[in-house]
Amino acid sequence: IICFMVISVKYASRCRKWITILCFAAYLVCFCIFSRYYLQDYNKEISQSFYESFDEALKYTTNHSGDAQKIYVTPDVNGGYLLVLYFTGYSPLDFANTVEYYDKNAEFRQALSFGQYIFQIPEEIKTDASYIVPINDVAMFDENYFKITKFKNYASIIPSKK
């Protein structure tokens, strides 16, 4: 497409100079509109797809939950266990020793849990566990029992110390 645009502008510039100026002005306006959308609005729209702020919620929850406490991680994050391994620097040996899979015989195994992390939200919310959930799911937690810390797209839910 760009090649044909250049050829047409080049051909038009031989006929009339004002056509060339008009084309470049139109390209400049379109480029400015695209740049504004791409750098501002599009970033907001696409951030959920790239799990923006999941790492912040994970680090916050891990640092404030204690080692023995279970942390339930939303299953809405594709390959969530991989992100947890990466962002926490979890030991591969500890992972290998504690991992439980949904299906051990599956071609592409998905971790159900390892260490203190469980990659599903239980049907009955436990008040002695921490949670990492999308910001839209915060309403299912009672603020009387949990401290809720919101990040851009995810929230850290930690039991209150009341």
mmCIF file of C-alpha atoms in Angstrom:
data_model
loop_
_atom_site.group_PDB
_atom_site.id
_atom_site.type_symbol
_atom_site.label_atom_id
_atom_site.label_comp_id
_atom_site.label_asym_id
_atom_site.label_seq_id
_atom_site.Cartn_x
_atom_site.Cartn_y
_atom_site.Cartn_z
ATOM 1 C CA ILE A 1 0.000 0.000 0.000
ATOM 2 C CA ILE A 2 2.795 2.409 0.910
ATOM 3 C CA CYS A 3 4.542 1.666 -2.377
ATOM 4 C CA PHE A 4 1.388 2.512 -4.362
ATOM 5 C CA MET A 5 0.916 5.702 -2.329
ATOM 6 C CA VAL A 6 4.474 6.825 -3.131
ATOM 7 C CA ILE A 7 4.030 6.039 -6.830
ATOM 8 C CA SER A 8 0.748 7.941 -6.994
ATOM 9 C CA VAL A 9 2.188 10.995 -5.186
ATOM 10 C CA LYS A 10 5.217 10.903 -7.459
ATOM 11 C CA TYR A 11 3.003 10.729 -10.539
ATOM 12 C CA ALA A 12 0.699 13.480 -9.216
ATOM 13 C CA SER A 13 3.687 15.722 -8.443
ATOM 14 C CA ARG A 14 4.664 15.682 -12.128
ATOM 15 C CA CYS A 15 1.256 17.036 -13.081
ATOM 16 C CA ARG A 16 0.548 19.576 -10.363
ATOM 17 C CA LYS A 17 2.646 20.734 -7.410
ATOM 18 C CA TRP A 18 -0.390 21.637 -5.283
ATOM 19 C CA ILE A 19 -1.531 17.981 -5.411
ATOM 20 C CA THR A 20 1.771 16.928 -3.822
ATOM 21 C CA ILE A 21 1.423 19.519 -1.069
ATOM 22 C CA LEU A 22 -2.186 18.460 -0.450
ATOM 23 C CA CYS A 23 -1.194 14.766 -0.256
ATOM 24 C CA PHE A 24 1.623 15.441 2.206
ATOM 25 C CA ALA A 25 -0.682 17.585 4.331
ATOM 26 C CA ALA A 26 -3.288 14.794 4.356
ATOM 27 C CA TYR A 27 -0.609 12.217 5.319
ATOM 28 C CA LEU A 28 0.639 14.485 8.096
ATOM 29 C CA VAL A 29 -2.864 14.949 9.527
ATOM 30 C CA CYS A 30 -3.547 11.184 9.356
ATOM 31 C CA PHE A 31 -0.196 10.432 11.008
ATOM 32 C CA CYS A 32 -0.941 12.872 13.847
ATOM 33 C CA ILE A 33 -4.397 11.343 14.420
ATOM 34 C CA PHE A 34 -2.924 7.833 14.394
ATOM 35 C CA SER A 35 -0.102 8.794 16.777
ATOM 36 C CA ARG A 36 -2.486 10.359 19.270
ATOM 37 C CA TYR A 37 -4.755 7.315 19.261
ATOM 38 C CA TYR A 38 -1.876 4.796 19.399
ATOM 39 C CA LEU A 39 0.027 6.513 22.192
ATOM 40 C CA GLN A 40 -2.987 7.404 24.379
ATOM 41 C CA ASP A 41 -6.315 5.631 23.835
ATOM 42 C CA TYR A 42 -5.064 2.354 22.341
ATOM 43 C CA ASN A 43 -2.684 1.805 25.250
ATOM 44 C CA LYS A 44 -5.608 1.993 27.680
ATOM 45 C CA GLU A 45 -7.698 -0.397 25.574
ATOM 46 C CA ILE A 46 -5.000 -3.036 25.082
ATOM 47 C CA SER A 47 -3.444 -3.034 28.577
ATOM 48 C CA GLN A 48 -5.881 -5.669 29.896
ATOM 49 C CA SER A 49 -4.791 -8.090 27.168
ATOM 50 C CA PHE A 50 -1.189 -7.875 28.319
ATOM 51 C CA TYR A 51 -2.077 -8.263 32.020
ATOM 52 C CA GLU A 52 -0.843 -4.789 32.930
ATOM 53 C CA SER A 53 -0.426 -4.375 36.697
ATOM 54 C CA PHE A 54 -0.625 -8.128 37.361
ATOM 55 C CA ASP A 55 3.035 -8.044 38.378
ATOM 56 C CA GLU A 56 2.408 -5.185 40.819
ATOM 57 C CA ALA A 57 -0.537 -6.973 42.428
ATOM 58 C CA LEU A 58 1.459 -10.205 42.613
ATOM 59 C CA LYS A 59 4.510 -8.622 44.239
ATOM 60 C CA TYR A 60 2.358 -6.671 46.689
ATOM 61 C CA THR A 61 0.333 -9.733 47.674
ATOM 62 C CA THR A 62 3.418 -11.928 48.018
ATOM 63 C CA ASN A 63 5.233 -9.364 50.173
ATOM 64 C CA HIS A 64 2.268 -8.765 52.490
ATOM 65 C CA SER A 65 0.840 -12.291 52.817
ATOM 66 C CA GLY A 66 3.518 -14.243 54.666
ATOM 67 C CA ASP A 67 5.092 -17.496 53.501
ATOM 68 C CA ALA A 68 2.595 -19.990 54.928
ATOM 69 C CA GLN A 69 -0.545 -18.275 53.646
ATOM 70 C CA LYS A 70 -2.241 -19.457 50.447
ATOM 71 C CA ILE A 71 -2.499 -17.001 47.559
ATOM 72 C CA TYR A 72 -5.295 -17.642 45.091
ATOM 73 C CA VAL A 73 -4.537 -16.266 41.627
ATOM 74 C CA THR A 74 -7.267 -15.589 39.085
ATOM 75 C CA PRO A 75 -7.491 -18.167 36.289
ATOM 76 C CA ASP A 76 -8.272 -15.281 33.891
ATOM 77 C CA VAL A 77 -4.531 -14.794 33.361
ATOM 78 C CA ASN A 78 -3.421 -17.155 30.604
ATOM 79 C CA GLY A 79 -0.381 -19.050 31.846
ATOM 80 C CA GLY A 80 -0.618 -17.313 35.201
ATOM 81 C CA TYR A 81 1.755 -19.756 36.821
ATOM 82 C CA LEU A 82 4.467 -18.780 34.333
ATOM 83 C CA LEU A 83 4.062 -15.117 35.235
ATOM 84 C CA VAL A 84 4.197 -15.961 38.941
ATOM 85 C CA LEU A 85 7.397 -17.955 38.424
ATOM 86 C CA TYR A 86 8.943 -15.097 36.463
ATOM 87 C CA PHE A 87 7.910 -12.125 38.609
ATOM 88 C CA THR A 88 8.638 -13.757 41.954
ATOM 89 C CA GLY A 89 11.900 -15.427 40.925
ATOM 90 C CA TYR A 90 10.527 -18.673 42.324
ATOM 91 C CA SER A 91 13.090 -21.480 42.561
ATOM 92 C CA PRO A 92 12.715 -24.083 39.773
ATOM 93 C CA LEU A 93 13.595 -26.818 42.282
ATOM 94 C CA ASP A 94 10.864 -25.684 44.678
ATOM 95 C CA PHE A 95 8.461 -25.505 41.747
ATOM 96 C CA ALA A 96 9.308 -29.056 40.630
ATOM 97 C CA ASN A 97 8.864 -30.356 44.180
ATOM 98 C CA THR A 98 5.522 -28.669 44.909
ATOM 99 C CA VAL A 99 3.699 -28.365 41.558
ATOM 100 C CA GLU A 100 0.316 -29.986 41.018
ATOM 101 C CA TYR A 101 -1.114 -30.052 37.489
ATOM 102 C CA TYR A 102 -4.708 -30.053 36.302
ATOM 103 C CA ASP A 103 -3.797 -33.056 34.140
ATOM 104 C CA LYS A 104 -0.369 -34.681 34.492
ATOM 105 C CA ASN A 105 -0.721 -36.441 31.142
ATOM 106 C CA ALA A 106 -1.788 -33.415 29.104
ATOM 107 C CA GLU A 107 0.411 -32.355 26.224
ATOM 108 C CA PHE A 108 0.575 -28.799 27.549
ATOM 109 C CA ARG A 109 0.305 -29.025 31.315
ATOM 110 C CA GLN A 110 -1.245 -26.178 33.284
ATOM 111 C CA ALA A 111 -0.270 -25.844 36.923
ATOM 112 C CA LEU A 112 -3.124 -26.025 39.400
ATOM 113 C CA SER A 113 -0.829 -24.947 42.225
ATOM 114 C CA PHE A 114 2.718 -24.772 43.511
ATOM 115 C CA GLY A 115 4.096 -23.551 46.799
ATOM 116 C CA GLN A 116 1.622 -21.091 48.281
ATOM 117 C CA TYR A 117 0.046 -20.200 44.907
ATOM 118 C CA ILE A 118 -3.232 -21.730 43.716
ATOM 119 C CA PHE A 119 -4.448 -20.832 40.222
ATOM 120 C CA GLN A 120 -8.186 -20.747 40.729
ATOM 121 C CA ILE A 121 -10.603 -18.835 42.908
ATOM 122 C CA PRO A 122 -12.535 -21.105 45.304
ATOM 123 C CA GLU A 123 -16.323 -21.030 45.258
ATOM 124 C CA GLU A 124 -16.356 -20.162 48.937
ATOM 125 C CA ILE A 125 -14.065 -17.236 49.769
ATOM 126 C CA LYS A 126 -11.689 -18.074 52.621
ATOM 127 C CA THR A 127 -10.910 -15.211 54.995
ATOM 128 C CA ASP A 128 -7.475 -16.587 55.882
ATOM 129 C CA ALA A 129 -6.101 -16.530 52.311
ATOM 130 C CA SER A 130 -4.985 -13.829 49.897
ATOM 131 C CA TYR A 131 -6.256 -13.295 46.363
ATOM 132 C CA ILE A 132 -5.171 -11.672 43.102
ATOM 133 C CA VAL A 133 -8.183 -10.890 40.938
ATOM 134 C CA PRO A 134 -9.162 -8.621 38.045
ATOM 135 C CA ILE A 135 -10.290 -5.202 39.222
ATOM 136 C CA ASN A 136 -13.877 -6.041 38.129
ATOM 137 C CA ASP A 137 -14.074 -8.979 40.596
ATOM 138 C CA VAL A 138 -13.309 -6.980 43.750
ATOM 139 C CA ALA A 139 -17.002 -6.748 44.705
ATOM 140 C CA MET A 140 -17.078 -10.413 45.749
ATOM 141 C CA PHE A 141 -14.795 -9.629 48.728
ATOM 142 C CA ASP A 142 -16.055 -8.128 51.986
ATOM 143 C CA GLU A 143 -14.005 -5.111 53.047
ATOM 144 C CA ASN A 144 -14.688 -6.000 56.690
ATOM 145 C CA TYR A 145 -12.506 -9.090 56.300
ATOM 146 C CA PHE A 146 -10.037 -8.032 53.600
ATOM 147 C CA LYS A 147 -7.684 -5.194 52.797
ATOM 148 C CA ILE A 148 -8.211 -4.439 49.093
ATOM 149 C CA THR A 149 -5.403 -2.728 47.198
ATOM 150 C CA LYS A 150 -6.290 -1.805 43.630
ATOM 151 C CA PHE A 151 -3.802 -1.469 40.808
ATOM 152 C CA LYS A 152 -4.612 -0.576 37.204
ATOM 153 C CA ASN A 153 -6.243 -3.853 36.065
ATOM 154 C CA TYR A 154 -5.790 -6.177 39.063
ATOM 155 C CA ALA A 155 -6.341 -6.052 42.797
ATOM 156 C CA SER A 156 -4.546 -7.552 45.754
ATOM 157 C CA ILE A 157 -6.907 -8.917 48.397
ATOM 158 C CA ILE A 158 -5.268 -9.624 51.755
ATOM 159 C CA PRO A 159 -6.989 -10.636 55.019
ATOM 160 C CA SER A 160 -7.480 -7.752 57.420
ATOM 161 C CA LYS A 161 -5.672 -7.931 60.722
ATOM 162 C CA LYS A 162 -8.698 -6.860 62.773
#
